[in-house]
PDB file of C-alpha atoms in Angstrom:
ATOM      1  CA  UNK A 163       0.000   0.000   0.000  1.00  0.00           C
ATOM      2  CA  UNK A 164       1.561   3.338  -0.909  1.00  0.00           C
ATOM      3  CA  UNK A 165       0.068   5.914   1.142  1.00  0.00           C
ATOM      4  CA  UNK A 166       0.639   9.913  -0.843  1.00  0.00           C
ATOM      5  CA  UNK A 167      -0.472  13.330   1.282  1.00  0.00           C
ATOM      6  CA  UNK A 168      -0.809  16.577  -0.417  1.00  0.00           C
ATOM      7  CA  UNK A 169      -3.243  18.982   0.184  1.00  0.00           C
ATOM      8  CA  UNK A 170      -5.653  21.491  -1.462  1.00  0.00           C
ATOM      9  CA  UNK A 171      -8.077  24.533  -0.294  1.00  0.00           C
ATOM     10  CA  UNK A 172      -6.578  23.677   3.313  1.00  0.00           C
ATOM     11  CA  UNK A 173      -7.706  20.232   3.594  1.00  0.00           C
ATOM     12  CA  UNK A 174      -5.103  17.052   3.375  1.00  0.00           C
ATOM     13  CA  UNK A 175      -5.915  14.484   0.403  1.00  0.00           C
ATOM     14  CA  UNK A 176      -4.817  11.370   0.940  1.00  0.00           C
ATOM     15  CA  UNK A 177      -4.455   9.029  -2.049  1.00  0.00           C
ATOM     16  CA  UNK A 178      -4.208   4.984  -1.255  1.00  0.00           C
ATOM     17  CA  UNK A 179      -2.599   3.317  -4.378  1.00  0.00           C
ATOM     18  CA  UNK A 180      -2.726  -0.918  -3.849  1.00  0.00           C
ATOM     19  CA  UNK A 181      -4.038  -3.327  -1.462  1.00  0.00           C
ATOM     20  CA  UNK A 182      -6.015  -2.160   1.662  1.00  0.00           C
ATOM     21  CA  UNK A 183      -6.254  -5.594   3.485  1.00  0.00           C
ATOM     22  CA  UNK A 184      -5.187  -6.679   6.883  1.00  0.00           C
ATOM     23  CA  UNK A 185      -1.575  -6.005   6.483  1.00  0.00           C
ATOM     24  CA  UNK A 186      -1.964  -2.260   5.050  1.00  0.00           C
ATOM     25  CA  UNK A 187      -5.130  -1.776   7.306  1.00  0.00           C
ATOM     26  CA  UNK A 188      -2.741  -0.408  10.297  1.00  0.00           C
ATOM     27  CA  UNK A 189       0.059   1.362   7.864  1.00  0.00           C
ATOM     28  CA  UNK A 190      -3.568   3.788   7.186  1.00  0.00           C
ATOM     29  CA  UNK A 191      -4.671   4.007  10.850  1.00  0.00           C
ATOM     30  CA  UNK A 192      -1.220   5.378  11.673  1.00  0.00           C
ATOM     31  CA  UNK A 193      -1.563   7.887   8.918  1.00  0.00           C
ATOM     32  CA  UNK A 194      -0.779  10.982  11.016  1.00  0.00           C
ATOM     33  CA  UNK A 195      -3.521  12.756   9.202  1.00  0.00           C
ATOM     34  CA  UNK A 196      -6.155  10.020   9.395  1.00  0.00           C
ATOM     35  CA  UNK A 197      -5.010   9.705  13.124  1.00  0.00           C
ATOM     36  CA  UNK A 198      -5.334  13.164  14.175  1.00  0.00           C
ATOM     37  CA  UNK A 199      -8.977  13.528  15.106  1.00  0.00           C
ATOM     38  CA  UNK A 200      -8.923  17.129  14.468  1.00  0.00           C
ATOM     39  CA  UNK A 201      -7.948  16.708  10.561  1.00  0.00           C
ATOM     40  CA  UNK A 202     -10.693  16.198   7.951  1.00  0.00           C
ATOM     41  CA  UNK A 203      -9.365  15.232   4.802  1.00  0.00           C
ATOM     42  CA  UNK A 204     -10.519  13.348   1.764  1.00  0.00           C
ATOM     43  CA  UNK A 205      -9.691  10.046   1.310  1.00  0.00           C
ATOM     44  CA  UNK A 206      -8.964   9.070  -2.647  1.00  0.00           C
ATOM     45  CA  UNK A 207      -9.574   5.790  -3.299  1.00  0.00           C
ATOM     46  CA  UNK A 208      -9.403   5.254  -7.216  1.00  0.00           C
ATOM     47  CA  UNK A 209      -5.948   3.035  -7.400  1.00  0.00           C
ATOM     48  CA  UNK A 210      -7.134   0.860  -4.853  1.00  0.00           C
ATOM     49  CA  UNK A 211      -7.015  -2.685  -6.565  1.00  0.00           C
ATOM     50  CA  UNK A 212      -8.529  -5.006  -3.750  1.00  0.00           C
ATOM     51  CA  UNK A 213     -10.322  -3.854  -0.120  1.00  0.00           C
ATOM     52  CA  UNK A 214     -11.329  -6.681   2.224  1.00  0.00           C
ATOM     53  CA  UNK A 215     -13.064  -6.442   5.553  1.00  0.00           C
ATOM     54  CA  UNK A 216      -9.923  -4.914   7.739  1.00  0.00           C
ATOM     55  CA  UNK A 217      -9.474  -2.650   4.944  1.00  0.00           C
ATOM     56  CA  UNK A 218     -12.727  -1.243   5.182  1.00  0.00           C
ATOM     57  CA  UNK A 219     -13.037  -1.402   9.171  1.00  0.00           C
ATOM     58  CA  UNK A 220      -9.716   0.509   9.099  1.00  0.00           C
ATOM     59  CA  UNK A 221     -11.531   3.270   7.136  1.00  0.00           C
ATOM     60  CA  UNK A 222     -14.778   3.085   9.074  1.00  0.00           C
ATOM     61  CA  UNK A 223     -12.818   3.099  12.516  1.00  0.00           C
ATOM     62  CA  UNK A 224     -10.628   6.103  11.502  1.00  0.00           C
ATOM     63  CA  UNK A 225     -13.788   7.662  10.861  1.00  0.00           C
ATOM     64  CA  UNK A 226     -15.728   7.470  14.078  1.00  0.00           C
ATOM     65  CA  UNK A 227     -12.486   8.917  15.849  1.00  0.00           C
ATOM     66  CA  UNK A 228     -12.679  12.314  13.933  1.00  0.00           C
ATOM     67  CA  UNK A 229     -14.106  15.045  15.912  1.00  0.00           C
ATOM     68  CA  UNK A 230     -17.364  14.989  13.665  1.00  0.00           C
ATOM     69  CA  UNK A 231     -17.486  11.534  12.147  1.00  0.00           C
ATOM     70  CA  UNK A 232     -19.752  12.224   9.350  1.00  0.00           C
ATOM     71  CA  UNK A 233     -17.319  14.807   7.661  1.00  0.00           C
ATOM     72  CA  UNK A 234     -14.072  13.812   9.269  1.00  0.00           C
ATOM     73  CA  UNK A 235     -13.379  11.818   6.287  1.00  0.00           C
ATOM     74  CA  UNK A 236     -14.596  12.401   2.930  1.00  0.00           C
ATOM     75  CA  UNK A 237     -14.683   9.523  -0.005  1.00  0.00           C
ATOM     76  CA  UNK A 238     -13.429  10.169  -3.154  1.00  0.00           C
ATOM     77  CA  UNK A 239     -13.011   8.262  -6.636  1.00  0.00           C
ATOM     78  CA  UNK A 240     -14.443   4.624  -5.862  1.00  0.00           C
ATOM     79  CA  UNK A 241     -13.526   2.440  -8.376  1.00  0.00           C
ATOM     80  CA  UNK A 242     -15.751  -0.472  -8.932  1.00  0.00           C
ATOM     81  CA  UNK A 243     -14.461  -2.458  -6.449  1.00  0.00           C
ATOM     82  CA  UNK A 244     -14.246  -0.395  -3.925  1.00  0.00           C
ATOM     83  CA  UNK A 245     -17.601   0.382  -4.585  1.00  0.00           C
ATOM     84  CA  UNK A 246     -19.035  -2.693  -3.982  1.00  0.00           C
ATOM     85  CA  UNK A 247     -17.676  -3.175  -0.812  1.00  0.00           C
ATOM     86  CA  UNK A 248     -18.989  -0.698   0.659  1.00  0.00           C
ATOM     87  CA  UNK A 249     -22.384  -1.230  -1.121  1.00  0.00           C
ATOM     88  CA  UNK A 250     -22.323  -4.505   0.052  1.00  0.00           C
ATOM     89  CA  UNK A 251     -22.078  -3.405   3.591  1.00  0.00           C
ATOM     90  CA  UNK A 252     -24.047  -0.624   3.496  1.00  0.00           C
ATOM     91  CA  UNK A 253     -21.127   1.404   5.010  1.00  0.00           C
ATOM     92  CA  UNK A 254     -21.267   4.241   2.378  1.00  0.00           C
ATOM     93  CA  UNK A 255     -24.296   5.450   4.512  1.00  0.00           C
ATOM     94  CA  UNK A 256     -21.444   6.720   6.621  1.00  0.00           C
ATOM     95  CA  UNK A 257     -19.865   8.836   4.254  1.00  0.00           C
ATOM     96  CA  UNK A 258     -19.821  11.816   1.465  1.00  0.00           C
ATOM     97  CA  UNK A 259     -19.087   9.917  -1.422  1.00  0.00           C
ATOM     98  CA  UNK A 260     -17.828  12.223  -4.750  1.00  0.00           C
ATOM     99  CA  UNK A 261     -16.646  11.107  -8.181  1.00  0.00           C
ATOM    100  CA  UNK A 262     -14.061  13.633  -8.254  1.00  0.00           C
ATOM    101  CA  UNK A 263     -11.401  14.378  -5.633  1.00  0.00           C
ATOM    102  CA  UNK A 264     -12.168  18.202  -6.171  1.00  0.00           C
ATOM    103  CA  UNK A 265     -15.586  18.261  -6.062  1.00  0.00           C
ATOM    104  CA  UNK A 266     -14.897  16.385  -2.152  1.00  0.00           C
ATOM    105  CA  UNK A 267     -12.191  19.280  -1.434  1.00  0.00           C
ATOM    106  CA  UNK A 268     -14.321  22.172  -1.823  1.00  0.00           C
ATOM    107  CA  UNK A 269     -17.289  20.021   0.473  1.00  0.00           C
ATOM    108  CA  UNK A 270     -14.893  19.175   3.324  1.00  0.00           C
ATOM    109  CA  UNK A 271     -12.936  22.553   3.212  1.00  0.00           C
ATOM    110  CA  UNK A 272     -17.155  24.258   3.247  1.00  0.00           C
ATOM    111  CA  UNK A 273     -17.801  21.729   6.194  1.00  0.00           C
ATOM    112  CA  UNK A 274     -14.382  22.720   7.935  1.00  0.00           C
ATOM    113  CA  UNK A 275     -15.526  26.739   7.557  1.00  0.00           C
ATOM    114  CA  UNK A 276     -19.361  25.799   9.440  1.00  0.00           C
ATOM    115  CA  UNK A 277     -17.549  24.259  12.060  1.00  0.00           C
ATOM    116  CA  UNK A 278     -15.279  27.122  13.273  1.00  0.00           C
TER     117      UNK A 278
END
């Protein structure tokens, strides 16, 4: 799992590229930005060839430790895959899902002004 951070409009983008199974699942959690309760950032998920359970509880989890869990982290790019994962779940009830890592940027970074 390669793990990139940049960021844009003041929010941190994190882009997953590979697995996101039960050996990646912690490498994620210990992101320092998906750690930090306090950070909302958007969490790009189009190169992410295979997702199993830990994978997505890793996501979920990181989630419900944000300071406001429903905007905390934002979803962007599901590939098919991903998609069905969480479909199959139901866990994208838990999330803002967007096709396009920009159009999740300028939601989060709008959610990020209400808040202060």
């Amino acid at each position: 799992m390669i793990i990139t951070e940049t960021s844009a409009n003041g929010i941190v983008i994190v882009a997953l590229e590979g697995n996101l199974d039960a050996l990646s699942a912690p490498k994620l959690r210990g992101s320092p930005p998906v750690a930090d309760p306090k950070t909302a950032i958007v969490l790009d998920l189009e190169k992410v060839d295979f997702m199993d359970s830990s994978g997505l509880g890793a996501i979920v989890g990181a989630a419900r430790e944000k300071d406001d869990p429903a905007c905390g982290i934002v979803l962007s790019c599901m590939n098919d895959k991903v998609r069905r994962t969480f479909e199959t779940t139901n866990a994208q009830r838990l999330f803002h899902i967007f096709d396009d890592t920009a159009a999740a940027v300028d939601f989060a970074a709008t959610r990020q002004i209400a808040r202060t």
